[in-house]
Amino acid sequence: MSVYLGLDSSTQSLSAIAVNIVTGETLLDVSVSFDERLPQFGTENGVLPNGDPNVVHADPLMWLAALDLLFADLKALGFDFSSVKAISGSGQQHGSVYLNSRATAVLKGLEASRRLDVQLQPALARKTSPIWMDSSTTEECKAIEANIGSRAAVAELTGSSCFERFTGPQIKKFADYDATKYAKTAKIHLVSSFMASVMIGKHAPIDHGDGSGMNLMDIKKKDWSDTMVKATASGLSSRLPKLVPSDTDIGRINKYFVDKFGFKTNTRVIAWSGDNPCSLIGVGLIKPGHACISLGTSDTFFGAMPTPKISKEGEGHVFSSPTGDYMSLICFLNGSLAREHIKEQFNIGWDEFSEILATTRPGNHGKIILPYFSPEITPHVSKAEAIRYGLDTSDLRGKVRGVIEAQMASIANHSKWMGVRTRTIYATGGASANREILQVMADMNNASVYQFKAGNTAALGAALRAAHGHLKGTKAELSWDAVIKGFAEPVKKSIIKPDKETVKTYKRFRKLYQACEDHALRGGEDPSPALKEFSRELRGK
Ligand code: XUL
């Protein structure tokens, strides 16, 4: 059997997908939700409640408890762990885990009779992990950029200017404000390399893909940038794991998993990566040409890139791709967060949400909302506040259409820097099941949109990466084209084509949306007269 296992340690759950790379079958697709299955950790949507909306942490021990639970679930389902040739994984990007000097011995001596979270607890130098939703490091970002010279200089060096959620600024905050605990920190892992460390029973390296989300890696040399490391915190260099290409075999599985679940002792572990690099593979974007929009907790726009092209406006990122090339990525924090906000405000379900989208008119009668229900990453907004233009707060129909049009216009406007005309978009993530949302996506971008069968493209990408990395250099080596075939392909019949008339309306809408953004965030002209004019034009149609 040629079975490969992909895990995805995401914000709200831990999931597994197993594939048989020879027969093209997906053998399992299982998930453990943190809130539901691990209520003892007290999370809401996977994160720890905090009085400061800018501070967002999670408990790394919860991710381990979830790993024990997930594998126990698989065992109960009768999954044959001994058939697995190799495992890889995906981790929510940017989040960091701080381990003390006991970690090396703890990782090596894991006992199958005891729980993972209990055993790792004494190895933590910091109880909680700041994750990608944390936006509390604006000061640190400014200080690092000033030290390097400018925002643009940091972007040129690392592929992104400093972003609050990126690991470097987060480490700086910890080192500056919690110096005693920082002093006791022996290794700083990403979520991906932390989970991989537990899998192999020793400190795992960080792969180039996830390493690109730290503001610490030289994006062209694919090595730690001394300049960035020094500008971030003293003594950081020795605390960082090694960097390796994403297809590196990092060791055999720890005895813990062999004894407890029945893996073979020679099951290999391929370096874990970030969820976005994994999803790139999970949707088959191994060459440039198409883009993917993932509608998850946050919405992300990404695609493959042959060479690193950096955004002049300091928006978006360039990451190393699992194929060894590059990928672009733009993250919009108010994705499902904003959609759920509206659903909860009016206590409606997805059916009603879709019905409203289907029966309201494109352009929303000139009513616009900037949906910053939480501080936004793109465009940079530090204060959570939804800003409305001509839209009443109790206007359910206007708000449903308003939020979706805003999200799609924002994605279209803020991805212009890539200079690529996107003709095809692959839609993934929970909300991509909703075809009414995808119609707005197609019309706003003037592109055909396809859906995917696999809901969890990050876990699928991890499983496919496991196969690729494991077979590399053997007689059975597979090209990326062969690896993704039959797995990471869109459902052909799911195509949603842009509607010509609506594309015209949205061309104008995108400009007006930009004007609202300029007005709200950059002191630009009041767009209200132009919106009224637009509304009159729409009425005339
Ligand atoms: C990407 C980002 C998010 C997380 C979500 O930069 O912050 O997409 O990776 O898990």
Coordinates of C-alpha atoms and ligand atoms in Angstrom, one line a residue:
M1 CA 0.0 0.0 0.0
S2 CA 1.2 3.5 -0.8
V3 CA -0.6 5.4 1.9
Y4 CA 0.4 8.9 3.0
L5 CA -1.0 10.9 5.8
G6 CA -1.5 14.6 6.0
L7 CA -2.4 16.5 9.2
D8 CA -3.6 20.0 9.5
S9 CA -3.2 21.8 12.8
S10 CA -5.3 24.9 12.1
T11 CA -6.9 27.6 14.2
Q12 CA -10.1 25.8 15.1
S13 CA -9.3 22.1 14.5
L14 CA -6.9 19.3 13.8
S15 CA -7.6 17.3 10.7
A16 CA -6.2 14.3 8.9
I17 CA -6.5 13.2 5.3
A18 CA -5.0 9.9 4.1
V19 CA -4.4 9.2 0.4
N20 CA -3.3 6.1 -1.6
I21 CA -1.0 7.8 -4.1
V22 CA -1.1 4.8 -6.5
T23 CA -4.9 4.1 -6.7
G24 CA -5.8 7.8 -6.4
E25 CA -8.1 7.1 -3.4
T26 CA -8.7 9.4 -0.5
L27 CA -9.0 7.0 2.4
L28 CA -10.1 9.2 5.2
D29 CA -10.9 12.8 6.0
V30 CA -11.4 13.3 9.7
S31 CA -11.3 16.3 12.0
V32 CA -11.3 17.2 15.7
S33 CA -12.8 20.6 16.6
F34 CA -11.0 22.2 19.6
D35 CA -14.0 24.0 21.0
E36 CA -16.3 21.0 20.9
R37 CA -13.9 18.1 21.8
L38 CA -11.6 19.9 24.1
P39 CA -13.8 22.2 26.2
Q40 CA -11.3 22.0 29.1
F41 CA -9.0 24.4 27.3
G42 CA -11.7 27.0 27.3
T43 CA -11.3 28.3 23.7
E44 CA -13.7 30.2 21.5
N45 CA -13.2 29.4 17.8
G46 CA -9.9 27.8 18.8
V47 CA -8.4 30.8 20.7
L48 CA -8.2 31.8 24.3
P49 CA -10.5 34.6 25.3
N50 CA -8.6 37.8 26.1
G51 CA -9.7 41.2 27.3
D52 CA -7.5 42.9 24.6
P53 CA -8.9 42.2 21.1
N54 CA -5.5 42.7 19.7
V55 CA -4.0 39.8 21.7
V56 CA -4.8 36.4 20.4
H57 CA -3.2 33.3 21.9
A58 CA -3.8 29.6 21.9
D59 CA -2.6 26.8 24.2
P60 CA 0.0 24.6 22.4
L61 CA -0.9 21.7 24.8
M62 CA -4.4 21.8 23.3
W63 CA -2.9 21.0 19.8
L64 CA -1.2 17.9 21.3
A65 CA -4.3 16.8 23.2
A66 CA -6.1 17.0 19.8
L67 CA -3.4 14.9 18.2
D68 CA -4.0 12.1 20.7
L69 CA -7.7 12.4 20.2
L70 CA -7.5 12.5 16.4
F71 CA -5.4 9.3 16.3
A72 CA -7.7 7.6 18.8
D73 CA -10.6 8.5 16.5
L74 CA -8.7 7.0 13.5
K75 CA -8.0 3.9 15.5
A76 CA -11.7 3.6 16.4
L77 CA -12.5 3.9 12.8
G78 CA -10.3 1.0 12.0
F79 CA -7.6 3.0 10.2
D80 CA -4.5 0.9 9.6
F81 CA -1.6 3.0 10.8
S82 CA 0.9 0.4 9.8
S83 CA 0.0 1.1 6.1
V84 CA 1.3 4.7 6.3
K85 CA 4.6 5.2 4.5
A86 CA 5.1 8.8 5.5
I87 CA 3.4 11.7 7.2
S88 CA 3.6 15.4 6.7
G89 CA 1.6 18.2 8.1
S90 CA 0.4 21.8 7.9
G91 CA 0.3 24.3 10.6
Q92 CA -1.6 27.6 10.9
Q93 CA 1.2 30.0 9.9
H94 CA 3.1 32.5 12.1
G95 CA 2.1 31.1 15.5
S96 CA 5.1 30.4 17.8
V97 CA 5.8 27.9 20.6
Y98 CA 8.5 28.6 23.2
L99 CA 10.3 25.5 24.6
N100 CA 12.8 25.4 27.5
S101 CA 16.0 23.3 27.8
R102 CA 14.1 20.3 29.1
A103 CA 12.3 19.9 25.8
T104 CA 15.1 17.8 24.1
A105 CA 14.8 15.1 26.8
V106 CA 11.0 15.3 27.0
L107 CA 10.7 14.9 23.2
K108 CA 13.1 12.0 23.2
G109 CA 11.5 10.1 26.1
L110 CA 7.8 10.3 25.3
E111 CA 5.9 7.4 26.9
A112 CA 2.9 5.8 25.1
S113 CA 1.2 5.2 28.4
R114 CA 0.9 8.9 29.1
R115 CA -0.9 11.8 27.4
L116 CA 1.2 14.0 25.0
D117 CA -0.1 17.3 26.5
V118 CA 0.8 16.2 30.1
Q119 CA 4.3 15.1 29.0
L120 CA 5.1 18.3 27.1
Q121 CA 3.8 20.7 29.8
P122 CA 7.1 20.9 31.7
A123 CA 8.9 21.7 28.4
L124 CA 7.1 25.0 27.8
A125 CA 9.0 28.2 28.5
R126 CA 5.8 30.2 27.7
K127 CA 2.4 28.8 28.5
T128 CA 0.6 30.2 25.5
S129 CA 1.3 30.7 21.8
P130 CA 0.6 34.0 20.0
I131 CA -1.1 33.0 16.7
W132 CA -1.7 34.7 13.3
M133 CA -4.8 36.6 14.6
D134 CA -2.7 38.5 17.1
S135 CA -2.3 42.2 16.1
S136 CA -0.6 43.5 19.2
T137 CA 2.9 44.1 17.9
T138 CA 2.6 47.4 15.9
E139 CA 5.4 49.0 18.0
E140 CA 7.7 46.1 17.4
C141 CA 7.1 46.2 13.7
K142 CA 7.9 49.8 13.6
A143 CA 11.1 49.3 15.7
I144 CA 12.3 46.5 13.5
E145 CA 11.6 48.4 10.2
A146 CA 13.4 51.5 11.6
N147 CA 16.4 49.4 12.5
I148 CA 16.6 47.9 9.0
G149 CA 16.0 51.2 7.4
S150 CA 12.4 51.1 5.9
R151 CA 9.3 49.0 5.4
A152 CA 10.4 48.4 1.8
A153 CA 13.9 47.2 2.8
V154 CA 12.3 44.6 5.1
A155 CA 10.0 43.5 2.3
E156 CA 12.8 43.2 -0.1
L157 CA 14.8 41.1 2.3
T158 CA 12.1 38.8 3.7
G159 CA 9.3 38.9 1.1
S160 CA 7.0 40.9 3.4
S161 CA 7.3 44.1 5.4
C162 CA 6.8 43.7 9.1
F163 CA 3.3 42.4 10.0
E164 CA 2.0 42.2 13.5
R165 CA 1.2 38.5 13.3
F166 CA 4.6 37.5 11.8
T167 CA 6.8 35.5 14.2
G168 CA 9.7 38.0 14.4
P169 CA 7.8 40.9 15.8
Q170 CA 6.0 38.5 18.1
I171 CA 9.3 37.2 19.4
K172 CA 10.6 40.8 19.9
K173 CA 7.6 41.6 22.0
F174 CA 8.2 38.5 24.2
A175 CA 11.9 39.2 24.5
D176 CA 11.3 42.8 25.4
Y177 CA 8.4 42.4 27.8
D178 CA 9.0 38.9 29.3
A179 CA 12.8 38.9 29.4
T180 CA 13.0 36.3 32.2
K181 CA 10.9 33.8 30.2
Y182 CA 12.7 34.6 27.0
A183 CA 16.0 33.9 28.8
K184 CA 14.6 30.4 29.7
T185 CA 13.6 29.7 26.1
A186 CA 15.9 27.3 24.4
K187 CA 14.0 26.8 21.1
I188 CA 11.3 28.8 19.3
H189 CA 9.1 26.7 17.0
L190 CA 6.4 27.5 14.6
V191 CA 3.1 25.5 15.0
S192 CA 4.3 23.3 12.1
S193 CA 7.8 22.6 13.5
F194 CA 6.4 22.1 17.0
M195 CA 4.0 19.4 15.9
A196 CA 6.7 17.9 13.7
S197 CA 9.1 17.8 16.7
V198 CA 6.6 15.8 18.7
M199 CA 6.2 13.4 15.7
I200 CA 9.9 12.7 15.5
G201 CA 10.9 13.0 19.1
K202 CA 13.4 15.7 18.6
H203 CA 13.6 19.4 17.6
A204 CA 12.4 19.5 14.0
P205 CA 13.6 22.0 11.4
I206 CA 11.4 24.8 10.0
D207 CA 10.7 24.4 6.2
H208 CA 11.3 27.3 3.8
G209 CA 7.5 27.8 3.2
D210 CA 6.5 28.4 6.8
G211 CA 9.9 30.1 7.5
S212 CA 8.9 32.8 5.0
G213 CA 6.1 34.0 7.4
M214 CA 8.5 35.1 10.1
N215 CA 10.2 38.3 8.9
L216 CA 13.4 36.5 9.7
M217 CA 14.3 34.5 6.6
D218 CA 16.1 35.9 3.6
I219 CA 13.5 35.1 0.9
K220 CA 16.0 34.8 -1.9
K221 CA 18.8 33.0 -0.1
K222 CA 16.3 30.8 1.9
D223 CA 18.4 31.1 5.0
W224 CA 18.0 33.0 8.3
S225 CA 18.9 36.7 7.6
D226 CA 21.5 37.7 10.2
T227 CA 20.4 41.3 9.8
M228 CA 16.8 40.5 10.6
V229 CA 17.6 38.1 13.4
K230 CA 19.8 40.7 15.1
A231 CA 17.2 43.4 14.6
T232 CA 14.6 41.2 16.3
A233 CA 16.0 40.0 19.6
S234 CA 19.4 39.3 21.2
G235 CA 20.4 35.7 21.4
L236 CA 17.8 34.7 18.9
S237 CA 20.0 32.9 16.4
S238 CA 20.7 29.9 18.7
R239 CA 17.0 29.7 19.6
L240 CA 15.9 29.2 16.0
P241 CA 15.6 25.7 14.5
K242 CA 17.4 24.9 11.2
L243 CA 15.8 25.8 7.9
V244 CA 15.2 23.1 5.3
P245 CA 13.6 22.7 1.9
S246 CA 9.9 21.6 2.3
D247 CA 10.5 18.2 0.8
T248 CA 13.1 17.2 3.4
D249 CA 12.8 13.8 5.2
I250 CA 13.3 14.9 8.8
G251 CA 13.3 11.5 10.5
R252 CA 11.4 8.5 11.5
I253 CA 8.3 8.6 13.6
N254 CA 8.7 8.7 17.4
K255 CA 8.2 5.4 19.3
Y256 CA 5.3 7.0 21.1
F257 CA 3.1 6.7 17.9
V258 CA 4.4 3.2 17.1
D259 CA 3.5 1.9 20.5
K260 CA 0.3 3.7 21.0
F261 CA -1.3 3.6 17.5
G262 CA 0.5 0.9 15.6
F263 CA 2.6 2.9 13.0
K264 CA 5.5 0.9 11.6
T265 CA 8.9 1.9 13.1
N266 CA 10.2 3.0 9.7
T267 CA 7.3 5.5 9.0
R268 CA 9.0 8.6 7.7
V269 CA 8.1 12.2 8.6
I270 CA 8.5 14.9 5.9
A271 CA 9.0 18.5 7.1
W272 CA 5.8 20.1 8.1
S273 CA 4.9 23.5 6.4
G274 CA 2.4 26.3 6.8
D275 CA -1.2 25.9 5.9
N276 CA -1.0 28.2 2.9
P277 CA 2.0 26.5 1.2
C278 CA 0.3 23.2 1.9
S279 CA -3.0 24.5 0.4
L280 CA -1.1 25.6 -2.7
I281 CA -0.3 22.0 -3.4
G282 CA -3.8 20.9 -2.2
V283 CA -5.4 22.9 -5.0
G284 CA -2.7 21.9 -7.5
L285 CA -1.2 25.3 -8.1
I286 CA 2.2 24.0 -9.0
K287 CA 2.7 26.4 -11.9
P288 CA 1.6 30.1 -12.2
G289 CA -1.6 30.9 -14.2
H290 CA -4.5 30.4 -11.8
A291 CA -5.2 31.8 -8.3
C292 CA -6.9 30.3 -5.4
I293 CA -9.2 32.2 -3.0
S294 CA -9.7 30.3 0.3
L295 CA -12.7 31.3 2.3
G296 CA -11.8 30.3 5.8
T297 CA -11.6 31.9 9.2
S298 CA -9.6 34.5 7.2
D299 CA -9.9 34.8 3.4
T300 CA -6.6 34.3 1.5
F301 CA -5.7 34.9 -2.1
F302 CA -2.7 33.0 -3.3
G303 CA -1.0 31.6 -6.4
A304 CA 2.3 30.2 -7.6
M305 CA 5.1 32.6 -8.7
P306 CA 8.3 31.7 -10.6
T307 CA 10.4 34.6 -9.0
P308 CA 9.7 36.6 -5.9
K309 CA 7.8 39.8 -6.9
I310 CA 7.3 42.0 -3.9
S311 CA 4.4 44.4 -3.3
K312 CA 5.4 48.1 -3.4
E313 CA 2.5 49.0 -1.1
G314 CA 3.8 46.6 1.5
E315 CA 0.6 44.5 1.1
G316 CA 0.7 40.8 0.7
H317 CA 3.6 38.4 1.0
V318 CA 5.9 36.3 -1.0
F319 CA 6.6 32.8 0.5
S320 CA 8.7 30.0 -0.6
S321 CA 6.5 27.3 -2.2
P322 CA 6.8 23.6 -1.5
T323 CA 7.8 23.1 -5.1
G324 CA 10.9 25.1 -4.5
D325 CA 9.6 28.2 -6.4
Y326 CA 7.6 31.0 -4.8
M327 CA 4.0 31.8 -4.0
S328 CA 2.2 35.1 -3.4
L329 CA -0.3 35.4 -0.6
I330 CA -2.6 38.1 0.7
C331 CA -4.5 37.5 3.9
F332 CA -7.8 39.2 4.7
L333 CA -8.6 38.7 8.4
N334 CA -12.3 39.5 8.3
G335 CA -13.3 36.4 6.3
S336 CA -15.7 34.0 8.0
L337 CA -15.3 36.2 11.0
A338 CA -17.3 39.0 9.2
R339 CA -19.8 36.6 7.5
E340 CA -20.5 34.9 10.8
H341 CA -20.9 38.3 12.5
I342 CA -23.7 39.2 10.1
K343 CA -25.4 35.8 10.5
E344 CA -25.2 36.1 14.3
Q345 CA -26.4 39.7 14.4
F346 CA -29.6 38.8 12.5
N347 CA -29.8 35.2 13.7
I348 CA -30.0 33.7 10.2
G349 CA -28.6 30.5 8.7
W350 CA -26.6 29.9 5.5
D351 CA -29.8 29.1 3.5
E352 CA -31.3 32.5 4.2
F353 CA -27.9 34.2 3.7
S354 CA -27.7 32.6 0.2
E355 CA -31.3 33.4 -0.6
I356 CA -30.6 37.1 0.2
L357 CA -27.6 37.1 -2.1
A358 CA -29.6 35.5 -4.9
T359 CA -32.4 38.0 -4.6
T360 CA -30.6 41.3 -4.1
R361 CA -29.0 43.3 -6.9
P362 CA -25.3 43.6 -7.6
G363 CA -24.1 47.0 -6.5
N364 CA -26.3 46.9 -3.4
H365 CA -28.1 50.2 -4.4
G366 CA -24.8 52.0 -3.8
K367 CA -24.6 50.9 -0.2
I368 CA -21.1 49.9 1.0
I369 CA -19.7 48.5 4.2
L370 CA -16.0 48.2 5.1
P371 CA -16.2 45.0 7.2
Y372 CA -13.5 45.5 9.8
F373 CA -15.3 43.7 12.6
S374 CA -11.8 42.7 13.8
P375 CA -8.6 44.7 13.2
E376 CA -7.8 44.0 9.5
I377 CA -4.6 42.8 7.9
T378 CA -5.3 43.9 4.3
P379 CA -5.7 46.8 4.2
H380 CA -3.9 47.5 7.5
V381 CA -6.6 48.6 10.0
S382 CA -5.7 48.6 13.7
K383 CA -9.1 49.4 15.2
A384 CA -12.0 47.0 14.9
E385 CA -14.8 49.0 13.4
A386 CA -17.2 48.2 10.5
I387 CA -17.7 51.5 8.6
R388 CA -20.9 51.9 6.6
Y389 CA -21.8 54.2 3.7
G390 CA -25.5 54.7 3.1
L391 CA -26.2 51.4 4.8
D392 CA -28.4 51.2 7.8
T393 CA -27.2 49.0 10.7
S394 CA -30.6 47.1 10.8
D395 CA -30.6 46.5 7.0
L396 CA -30.2 42.7 6.9
R397 CA -30.4 42.4 3.1
G398 CA -28.0 45.3 2.5
K399 CA -25.6 44.0 5.0
V400 CA -25.4 40.4 3.7
R401 CA -24.8 41.6 0.1
G402 CA -22.6 44.5 1.4
V403 CA -20.2 42.2 3.3
I404 CA -19.7 39.8 0.4
E405 CA -19.3 42.6 -2.2
A406 CA -16.8 44.3 0.1
Q407 CA -14.8 41.1 0.6
M408 CA -14.6 40.4 -3.1
A409 CA -13.9 44.0 -4.1
S410 CA -11.1 44.1 -1.5
I411 CA -9.6 40.9 -2.7
A412 CA -9.7 42.1 -6.4
N413 CA -8.3 45.6 -5.5
H414 CA -5.6 44.5 -3.2
S415 CA -4.2 41.7 -5.5
K416 CA -3.6 44.1 -8.3
W417 CA 0.1 44.5 -7.4
M418 CA 0.8 41.0 -8.5
G419 CA 0.3 42.3 -12.1
V420 CA -1.4 39.0 -13.2
R421 CA -4.7 38.9 -14.9
T422 CA -6.5 36.1 -13.1
R423 CA -8.7 34.3 -15.5
T424 CA -9.5 31.3 -13.3
I425 CA -10.0 31.2 -9.6
Y426 CA -10.1 28.0 -7.5
A427 CA -12.4 28.5 -4.5
T428 CA -11.8 26.5 -1.3
G429 CA -12.5 26.7 2.4
G430 CA -15.8 26.3 4.3
A431 CA -17.7 29.2 2.6
S432 CA -16.8 28.0 -0.9
A433 CA -19.7 25.6 -0.8
N434 CA -21.9 28.7 -1.2
R435 CA -22.4 29.3 -4.9
E436 CA -24.0 32.7 -4.5
I437 CA -20.8 33.9 -2.8
L438 CA -18.8 32.4 -5.6
Q439 CA -20.9 34.2 -8.2
V440 CA -19.9 37.6 -6.6
M441 CA -16.3 36.4 -6.7
A442 CA -16.6 35.5 -10.4
D443 CA -18.3 38.9 -11.3
M444 CA -16.0 41.0 -9.2
N445 CA -12.8 39.5 -10.7
N446 CA -14.2 38.8 -14.2
A447 CA -12.9 35.3 -13.8
S448 CA -14.3 31.8 -14.0
V449 CA -14.6 30.2 -10.5
Y450 CA -14.3 26.4 -9.8
Q451 CA -15.1 24.5 -6.6
F452 CA -13.0 21.7 -5.1
K453 CA -14.1 18.4 -3.7
A454 CA -11.7 18.2 -0.8
G455 CA -12.8 20.6 1.8
N456 CA -9.5 20.6 3.6
T457 CA -6.9 21.5 1.0
A458 CA -4.2 22.1 3.6
A459 CA -4.4 18.5 5.0
L460 CA -4.6 17.2 1.4
G461 CA -1.6 19.2 0.4
A462 CA 0.3 17.9 3.4
A463 CA -0.5 14.3 2.4
L464 CA 0.6 14.9 -1.2
R465 CA 3.8 16.6 0.1
A466 CA 4.4 13.5 2.2
A467 CA 4.2 11.3 -0.9
H468 CA 6.4 13.6 -3.0
G469 CA 9.0 14.0 -0.3
H470 CA 9.1 10.3 0.5
L471 CA 9.5 9.1 -3.1
K472 CA 12.0 11.8 -4.1
G473 CA 15.3 10.3 -5.2
T474 CA 13.8 6.7 -5.4
K475 CA 12.9 4.7 -8.5
A476 CA 9.2 5.5 -7.8
E477 CA 9.9 9.3 -7.7
L478 CA 6.8 11.3 -8.9
S479 CA 6.7 14.7 -10.6
W480 CA 4.5 17.3 -9.0
D481 CA 2.1 16.9 -12.0
A482 CA 1.8 13.2 -11.2
V483 CA 1.4 13.8 -7.5
I484 CA -1.5 16.1 -7.8
K485 CA -3.3 14.2 -10.6
G486 CA -6.7 13.0 -9.5
F487 CA -6.5 14.6 -6.1
A488 CA -5.9 18.4 -6.4
E489 CA -8.1 19.1 -9.4
P490 CA -11.2 21.3 -9.5
V491 CA -14.6 19.9 -10.1
K492 CA -15.0 20.7 -13.8
K493 CA -18.8 20.9 -13.7
S494 CA -18.7 23.3 -10.8
I495 CA -17.7 26.2 -13.1
I496 CA -19.3 29.6 -12.3
K497 CA -18.9 32.1 -15.2
P498 CA -18.8 35.8 -14.7
D499 CA -22.0 37.6 -15.9
K500 CA -21.0 40.3 -18.5
E501 CA -23.5 43.0 -17.2
T502 CA -22.5 42.5 -13.6
V503 CA -18.8 42.6 -14.5
K504 CA -19.5 46.2 -15.8
T505 CA -21.3 47.2 -12.7
Y506 CA -18.6 45.9 -10.5
K507 CA -15.8 47.6 -12.4
R508 CA -17.4 50.8 -11.2
F509 CA -18.1 49.4 -7.8
R510 CA -14.5 48.5 -7.2
K511 CA -13.5 52.1 -7.8
L512 CA -16.2 53.3 -5.4
Y513 CA -15.1 50.7 -2.8
Q514 CA -11.5 52.0 -3.2
A515 CA -12.8 55.6 -2.6
C516 CA -14.6 54.5 0.6
E517 CA -11.4 52.9 1.8
D518 CA -9.4 56.0 1.0
H519 CA -11.9 58.1 2.8
A520 CA -12.1 55.9 5.9
L521 CA -8.4 55.1 6.2
R522 CA -6.4 57.7 4.4
G523 CA -8.4 60.9 4.8
G524 CA -9.6 60.9 1.2
E525 CA -12.6 62.7 -0.3
D526 CA -16.1 61.8 0.9
P527 CA -17.4 59.2 -1.6
S528 CA -21.1 59.8 -0.6
P529 CA -22.0 61.9 -3.7
A530 CA -20.4 59.4 -6.0
L531 CA -22.3 56.6 -4.3
K532 CA -25.6 58.4 -4.7
E533 CA -24.9 58.9 -8.4
F534 CA -24.0 55.2 -8.7
S535 CA -27.3 54.3 -6.9
R536 CA -29.3 56.4 -9.4
E537 CA -27.5 54.7 -12.3
L538 CA -28.4 51.3 -10.9
R539 CA -32.1 52.3 -10.5
G540 CA -32.1 53.3 -14.2
K541 CA -31.0 49.9 -15.3
Ligands
XUL1 C1 -1.5 33.8 6.4 C2 -2.3 33.9 7.6 C3 -3.4 32.9 7.7 C4 -3.1 31.8 8.6 C5 -4.4 31.0 8.9 O1 -0.5 34.8 6.4 O2 -2.0 34.6 8.5 O3 -3.8 32.5 6.5 O4 -2.1 31.0 8.0 O5 -4.1 29.8 9.3

